[in-house]
Coordinates of C-alpha atoms (C1' of nucleotides) and ligand atoms in Angstrom, one line a residue:
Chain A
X1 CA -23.7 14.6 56.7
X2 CA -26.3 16.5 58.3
X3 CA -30.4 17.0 56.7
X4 CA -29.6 20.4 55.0
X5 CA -26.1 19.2 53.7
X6 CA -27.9 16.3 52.5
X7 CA -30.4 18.6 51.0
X8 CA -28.1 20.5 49.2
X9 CA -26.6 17.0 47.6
X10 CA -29.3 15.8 46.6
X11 CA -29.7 19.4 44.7
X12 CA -26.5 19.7 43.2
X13 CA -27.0 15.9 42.0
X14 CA -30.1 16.6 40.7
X15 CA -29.1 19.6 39.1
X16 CA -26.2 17.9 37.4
X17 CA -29.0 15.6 35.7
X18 CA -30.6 18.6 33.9
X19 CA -33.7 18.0 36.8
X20 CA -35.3 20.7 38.4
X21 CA -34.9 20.2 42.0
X22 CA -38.2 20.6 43.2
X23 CA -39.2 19.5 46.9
X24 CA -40.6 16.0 46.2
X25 CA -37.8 14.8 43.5
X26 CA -35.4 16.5 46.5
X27 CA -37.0 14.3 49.1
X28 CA -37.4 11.3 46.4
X29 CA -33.4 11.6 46.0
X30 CA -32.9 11.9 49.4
X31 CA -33.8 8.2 50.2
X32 CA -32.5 6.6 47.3
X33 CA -29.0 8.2 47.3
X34 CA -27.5 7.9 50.3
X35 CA -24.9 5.3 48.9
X36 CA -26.2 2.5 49.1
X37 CA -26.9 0.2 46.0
X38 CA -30.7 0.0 45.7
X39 CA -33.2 -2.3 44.0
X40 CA -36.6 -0.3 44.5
X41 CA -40.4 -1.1 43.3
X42 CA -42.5 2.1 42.8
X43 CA -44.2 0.4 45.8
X44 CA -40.6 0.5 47.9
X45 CA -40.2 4.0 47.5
X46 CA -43.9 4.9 48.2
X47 CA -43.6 2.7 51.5
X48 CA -39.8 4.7 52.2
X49 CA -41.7 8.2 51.8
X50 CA -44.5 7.4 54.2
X51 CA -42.1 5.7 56.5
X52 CA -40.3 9.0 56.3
X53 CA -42.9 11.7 56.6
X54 CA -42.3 12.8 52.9
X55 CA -45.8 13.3 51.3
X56 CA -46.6 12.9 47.9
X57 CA -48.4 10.9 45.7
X58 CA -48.1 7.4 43.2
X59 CA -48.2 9.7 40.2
X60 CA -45.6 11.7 41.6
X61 CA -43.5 8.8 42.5
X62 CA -43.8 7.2 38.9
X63 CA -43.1 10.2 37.6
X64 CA -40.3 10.9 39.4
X65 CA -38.6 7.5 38.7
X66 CA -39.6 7.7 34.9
X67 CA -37.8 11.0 34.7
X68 CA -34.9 9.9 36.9
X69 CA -34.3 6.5 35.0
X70 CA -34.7 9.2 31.8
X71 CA -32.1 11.4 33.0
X72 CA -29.8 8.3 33.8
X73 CA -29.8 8.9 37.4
X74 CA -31.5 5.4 38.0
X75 CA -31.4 2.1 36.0
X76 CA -34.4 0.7 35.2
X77 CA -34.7 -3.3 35.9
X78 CA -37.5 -5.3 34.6
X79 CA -37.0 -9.3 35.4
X80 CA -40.5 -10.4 35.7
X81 CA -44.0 -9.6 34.8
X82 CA -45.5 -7.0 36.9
X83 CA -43.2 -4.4 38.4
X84 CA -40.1 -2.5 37.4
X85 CA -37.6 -1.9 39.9
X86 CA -35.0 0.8 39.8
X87 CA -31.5 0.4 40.2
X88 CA -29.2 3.3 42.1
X89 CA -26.4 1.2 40.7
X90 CA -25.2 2.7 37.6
X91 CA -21.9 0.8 36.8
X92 CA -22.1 -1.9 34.4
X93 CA -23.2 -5.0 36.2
X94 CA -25.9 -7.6 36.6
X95 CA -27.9 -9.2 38.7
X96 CA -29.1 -12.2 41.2
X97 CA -32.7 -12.3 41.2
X98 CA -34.4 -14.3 43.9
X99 CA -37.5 -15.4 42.2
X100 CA -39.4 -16.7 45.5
X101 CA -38.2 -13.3 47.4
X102 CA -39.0 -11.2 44.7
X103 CA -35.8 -9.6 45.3
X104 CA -32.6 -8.3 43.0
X105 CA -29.2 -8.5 44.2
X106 CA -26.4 -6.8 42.3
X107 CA -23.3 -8.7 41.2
X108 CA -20.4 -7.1 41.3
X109 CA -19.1 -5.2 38.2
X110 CA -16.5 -7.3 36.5
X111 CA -16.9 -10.9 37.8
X112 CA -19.3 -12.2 35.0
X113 CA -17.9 -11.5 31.1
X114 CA -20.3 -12.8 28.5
X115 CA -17.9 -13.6 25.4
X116 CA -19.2 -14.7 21.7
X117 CA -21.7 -12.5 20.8
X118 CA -22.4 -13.1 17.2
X119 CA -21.9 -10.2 14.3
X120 CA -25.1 -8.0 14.3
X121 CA -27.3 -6.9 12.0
X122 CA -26.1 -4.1 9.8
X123 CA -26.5 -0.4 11.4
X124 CA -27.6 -1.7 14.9
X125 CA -26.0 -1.5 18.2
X126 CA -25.7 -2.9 21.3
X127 CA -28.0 -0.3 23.5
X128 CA -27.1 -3.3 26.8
X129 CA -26.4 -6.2 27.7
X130 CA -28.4 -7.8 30.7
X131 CA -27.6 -11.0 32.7
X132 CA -29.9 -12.3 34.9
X133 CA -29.3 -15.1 37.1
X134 CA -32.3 -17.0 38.5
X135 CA -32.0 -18.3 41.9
Chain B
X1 CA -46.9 -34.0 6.4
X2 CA -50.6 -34.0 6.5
X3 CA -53.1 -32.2 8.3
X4 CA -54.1 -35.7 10.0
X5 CA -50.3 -36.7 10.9
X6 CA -49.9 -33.6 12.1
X7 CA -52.7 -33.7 14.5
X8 CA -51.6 -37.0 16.0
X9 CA -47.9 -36.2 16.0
X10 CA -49.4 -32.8 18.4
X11 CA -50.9 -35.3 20.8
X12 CA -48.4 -37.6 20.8
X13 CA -46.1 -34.4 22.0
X14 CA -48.7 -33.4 24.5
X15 CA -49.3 -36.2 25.8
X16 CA -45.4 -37.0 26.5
X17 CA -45.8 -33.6 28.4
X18 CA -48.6 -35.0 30.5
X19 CA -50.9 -32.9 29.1
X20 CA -54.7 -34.0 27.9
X21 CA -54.8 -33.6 24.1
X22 CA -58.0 -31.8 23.8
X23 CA -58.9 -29.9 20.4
X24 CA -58.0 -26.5 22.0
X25 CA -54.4 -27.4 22.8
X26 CA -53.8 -29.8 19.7
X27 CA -55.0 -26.8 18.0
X28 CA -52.6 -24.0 19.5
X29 CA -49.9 -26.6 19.5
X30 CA -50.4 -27.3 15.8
X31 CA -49.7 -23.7 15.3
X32 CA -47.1 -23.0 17.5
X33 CA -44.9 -26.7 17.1
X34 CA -43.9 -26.8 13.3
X35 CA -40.2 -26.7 13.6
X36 CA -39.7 -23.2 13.4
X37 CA -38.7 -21.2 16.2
X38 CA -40.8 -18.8 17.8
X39 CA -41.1 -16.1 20.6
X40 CA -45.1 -15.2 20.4
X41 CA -47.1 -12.9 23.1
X42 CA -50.6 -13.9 23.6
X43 CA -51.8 -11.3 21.1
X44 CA -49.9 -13.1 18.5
X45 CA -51.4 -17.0 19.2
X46 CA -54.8 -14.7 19.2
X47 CA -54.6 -13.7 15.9
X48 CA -52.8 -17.1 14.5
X49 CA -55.5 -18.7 15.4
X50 CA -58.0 -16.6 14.0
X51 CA -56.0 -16.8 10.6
X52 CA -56.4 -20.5 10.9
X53 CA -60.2 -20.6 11.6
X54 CA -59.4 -22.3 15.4
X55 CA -62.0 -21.0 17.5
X56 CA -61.4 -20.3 21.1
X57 CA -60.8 -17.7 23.9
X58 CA -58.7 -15.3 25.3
X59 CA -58.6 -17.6 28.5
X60 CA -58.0 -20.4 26.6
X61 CA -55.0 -19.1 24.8
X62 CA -53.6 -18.1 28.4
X63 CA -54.6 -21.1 30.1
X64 CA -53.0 -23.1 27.1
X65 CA -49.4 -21.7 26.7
X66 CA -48.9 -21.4 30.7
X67 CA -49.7 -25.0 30.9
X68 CA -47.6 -25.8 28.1
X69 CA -44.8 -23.2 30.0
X70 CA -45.5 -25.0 33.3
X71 CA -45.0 -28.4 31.9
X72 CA -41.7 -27.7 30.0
X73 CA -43.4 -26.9 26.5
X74 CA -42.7 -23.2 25.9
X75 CA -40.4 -21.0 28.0
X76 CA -40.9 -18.4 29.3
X77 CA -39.1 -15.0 28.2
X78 CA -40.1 -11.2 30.2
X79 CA -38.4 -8.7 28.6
X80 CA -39.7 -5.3 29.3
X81 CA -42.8 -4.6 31.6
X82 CA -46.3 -5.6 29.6
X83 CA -46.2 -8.5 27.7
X84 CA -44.7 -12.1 27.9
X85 CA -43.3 -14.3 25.4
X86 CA -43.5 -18.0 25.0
X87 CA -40.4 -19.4 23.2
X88 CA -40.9 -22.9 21.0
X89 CA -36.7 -22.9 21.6
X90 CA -36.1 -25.4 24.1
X91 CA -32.5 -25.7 23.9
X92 CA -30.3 -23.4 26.3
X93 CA -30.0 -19.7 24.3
X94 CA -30.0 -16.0 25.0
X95 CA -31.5 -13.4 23.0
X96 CA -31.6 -10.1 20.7
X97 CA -34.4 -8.4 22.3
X98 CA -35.0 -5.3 19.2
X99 CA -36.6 -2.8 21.6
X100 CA -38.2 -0.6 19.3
X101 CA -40.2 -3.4 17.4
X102 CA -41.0 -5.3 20.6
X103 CA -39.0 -8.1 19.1
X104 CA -37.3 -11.7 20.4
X105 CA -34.3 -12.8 18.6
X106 CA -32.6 -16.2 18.7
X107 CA -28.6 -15.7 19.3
X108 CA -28.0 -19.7 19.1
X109 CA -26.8 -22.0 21.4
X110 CA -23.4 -22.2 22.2
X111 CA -22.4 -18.8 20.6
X112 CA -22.8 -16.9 24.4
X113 CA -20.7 -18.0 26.8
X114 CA -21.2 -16.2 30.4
X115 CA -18.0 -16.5 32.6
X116 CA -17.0 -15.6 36.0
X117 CA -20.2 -16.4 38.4
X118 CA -19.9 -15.8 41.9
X119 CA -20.3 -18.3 44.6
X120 CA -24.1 -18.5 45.2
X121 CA -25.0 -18.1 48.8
X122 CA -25.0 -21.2 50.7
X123 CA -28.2 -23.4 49.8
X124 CA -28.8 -22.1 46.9
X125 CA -28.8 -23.0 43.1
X126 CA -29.0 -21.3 39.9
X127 CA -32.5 -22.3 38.3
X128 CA -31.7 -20.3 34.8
X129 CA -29.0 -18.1 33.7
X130 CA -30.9 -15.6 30.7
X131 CA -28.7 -13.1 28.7
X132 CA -30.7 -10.3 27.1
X133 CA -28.9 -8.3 24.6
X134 CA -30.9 -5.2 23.5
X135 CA -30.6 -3.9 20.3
Chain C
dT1 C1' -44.2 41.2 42.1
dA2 C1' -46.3 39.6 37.9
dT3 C1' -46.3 36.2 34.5
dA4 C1' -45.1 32.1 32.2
dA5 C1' -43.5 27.5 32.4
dT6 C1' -43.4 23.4 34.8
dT7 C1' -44.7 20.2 38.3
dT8 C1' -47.8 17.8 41.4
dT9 C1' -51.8 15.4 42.2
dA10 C1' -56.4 12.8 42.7
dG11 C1' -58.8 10.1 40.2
dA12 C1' -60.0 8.1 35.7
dA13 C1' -58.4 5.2 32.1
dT14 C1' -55.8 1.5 30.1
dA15 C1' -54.0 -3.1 29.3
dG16 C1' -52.1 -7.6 30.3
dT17 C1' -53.3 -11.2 33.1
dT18 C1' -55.9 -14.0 36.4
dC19 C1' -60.2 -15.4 38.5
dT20 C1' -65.1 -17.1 38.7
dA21 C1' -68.4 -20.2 38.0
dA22 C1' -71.4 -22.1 34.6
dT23 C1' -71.1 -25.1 30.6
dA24 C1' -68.8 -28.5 27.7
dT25 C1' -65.6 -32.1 26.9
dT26 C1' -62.8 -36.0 28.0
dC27 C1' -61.9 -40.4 29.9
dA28 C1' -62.4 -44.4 32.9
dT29 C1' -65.5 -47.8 34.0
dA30 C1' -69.7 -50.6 33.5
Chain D
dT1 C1' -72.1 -47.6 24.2
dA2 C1' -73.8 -45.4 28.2
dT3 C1' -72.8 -43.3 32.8
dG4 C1' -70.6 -40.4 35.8
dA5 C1' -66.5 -38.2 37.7
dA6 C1' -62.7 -35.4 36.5
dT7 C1' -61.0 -32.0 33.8
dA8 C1' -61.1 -28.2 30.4
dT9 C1' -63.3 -24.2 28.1
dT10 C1' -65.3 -19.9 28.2
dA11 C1' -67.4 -15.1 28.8
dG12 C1' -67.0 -11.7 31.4
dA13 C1' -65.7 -9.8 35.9
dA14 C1' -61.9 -8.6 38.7
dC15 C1' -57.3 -7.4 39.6
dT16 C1' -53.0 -4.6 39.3
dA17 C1' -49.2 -2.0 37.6
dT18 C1' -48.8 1.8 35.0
dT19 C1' -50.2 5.9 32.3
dC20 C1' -53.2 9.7 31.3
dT21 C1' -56.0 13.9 32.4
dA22 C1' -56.6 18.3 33.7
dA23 C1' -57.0 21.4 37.5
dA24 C1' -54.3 23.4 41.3
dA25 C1' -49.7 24.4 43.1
dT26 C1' -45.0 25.4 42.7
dT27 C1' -41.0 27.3 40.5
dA28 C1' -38.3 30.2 37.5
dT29 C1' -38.0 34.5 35.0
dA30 C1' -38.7 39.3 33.9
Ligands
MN201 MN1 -39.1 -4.6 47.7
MN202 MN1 -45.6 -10.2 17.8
ZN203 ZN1 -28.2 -3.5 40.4
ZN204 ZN1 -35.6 -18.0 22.0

DNA sequence: TATAATTTTAGAATAGTTCTAATATTCATA
DNA sequence: TATGAATATTAGAACTATTCTAAAATTATA
């Protein structure tokens, strides 16, 4: 797929979303979805957008994430104190952290099952449910 | 019990732990280690022991429950980004995490079963399996 | 094109946590 | 019990990820 086909992706995706494609969130998409299952830091995707000429800001990129990961176009994946990352994966599944790396690796959708979770509380809901295995 | 067996059974604890029972951490462990279980930022030991007339500091309070995390006393829990949470439960449990009151809730031991891990990668070994169910 | 609505941005502000280094406490030894 | 070395406590500074502010730029609509 060529830049302007890519372009035009990242467009109708964002479009789909209810997200006005504007340059940055186009450019912003355009490294994150390329189909490949991503665990990015705010600091990541800064790094990814200098690497790649794109130029913008840290307010920009927080603000872009925030309203992706609002829009359900990213996951957002907090393990430890201190940063967030954001997950392109958006079937159910959980995750390998690697706590001296720093680093989140996805397990594949349908090999863990969590069984016996208890009645809940009248009128509430399960909003998730987040496995996280510490390596 | 009384205030004075109380004060020696919190040393006696500490001390098991290899940790020096000075005033300051008999203190904060007399309010934290009564039974109960508890999942408390270190806003909430802040204002406990104001309630209970224990004078101290900020530092104090976080130099006190990481050395009680680091030595096996408290565990541990991140959640969402911004604040941790020690945990008085020792045993192995998962969690009701009630994300609009910011809350930590027990599901007991036992009741969670999590099936179905993957082979780690070679040389490696799971440290801590944590289930977070948000409500 | 003109206008209104929304987005982008630099830098300030915020908040949880850690660091610094001076003072105080604890503990082993005399 | 007194002495001194090791360790703990503390106020406030520093740090860091994130959010806020408000002015300028972009985008959508008429
Ligand atoms: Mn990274
Ligand atoms: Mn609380
Ligand atoms: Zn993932
Ligand atoms: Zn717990």
């Amino acid at each position: 797929m060529n830049t302007q086909d890519h372009n035009l992706n990242m467009s109708r995706i964002l479009t789909e979303y209810n997200i006005r494609p504007t340059t940055i969130r186009k450019n912003i998409a355009g490294l994150l979805f390329d189909g490949t299952d991503r665990h990015v830091s705010v600091d990541d995707v800064i790094e990814m957008a200098h690497a790649a000429n794109v130029k913008t800001s840290v307010a920009s990129v927080y603000n872009t994430l925030n309203r992706f990961a609002l829009a359900g176009l990213l996951r957002r994946v907090s393990v430890d104190l201190g940063r967030m990352f954001f997950d392109t994966n958006l079937s159910e599944h959980h995750h390998f952290y690697y706590e001296n790396e720093g680093r989140l690796e996805d397990i594949p959708h349908g090999l863990i099952k969590v069984s016996g979770l208890p009645k809940l509380p009248k009128g509430r809901a399960v909003k998730s449910i987040n496995v996280m295995v510490w390596l």
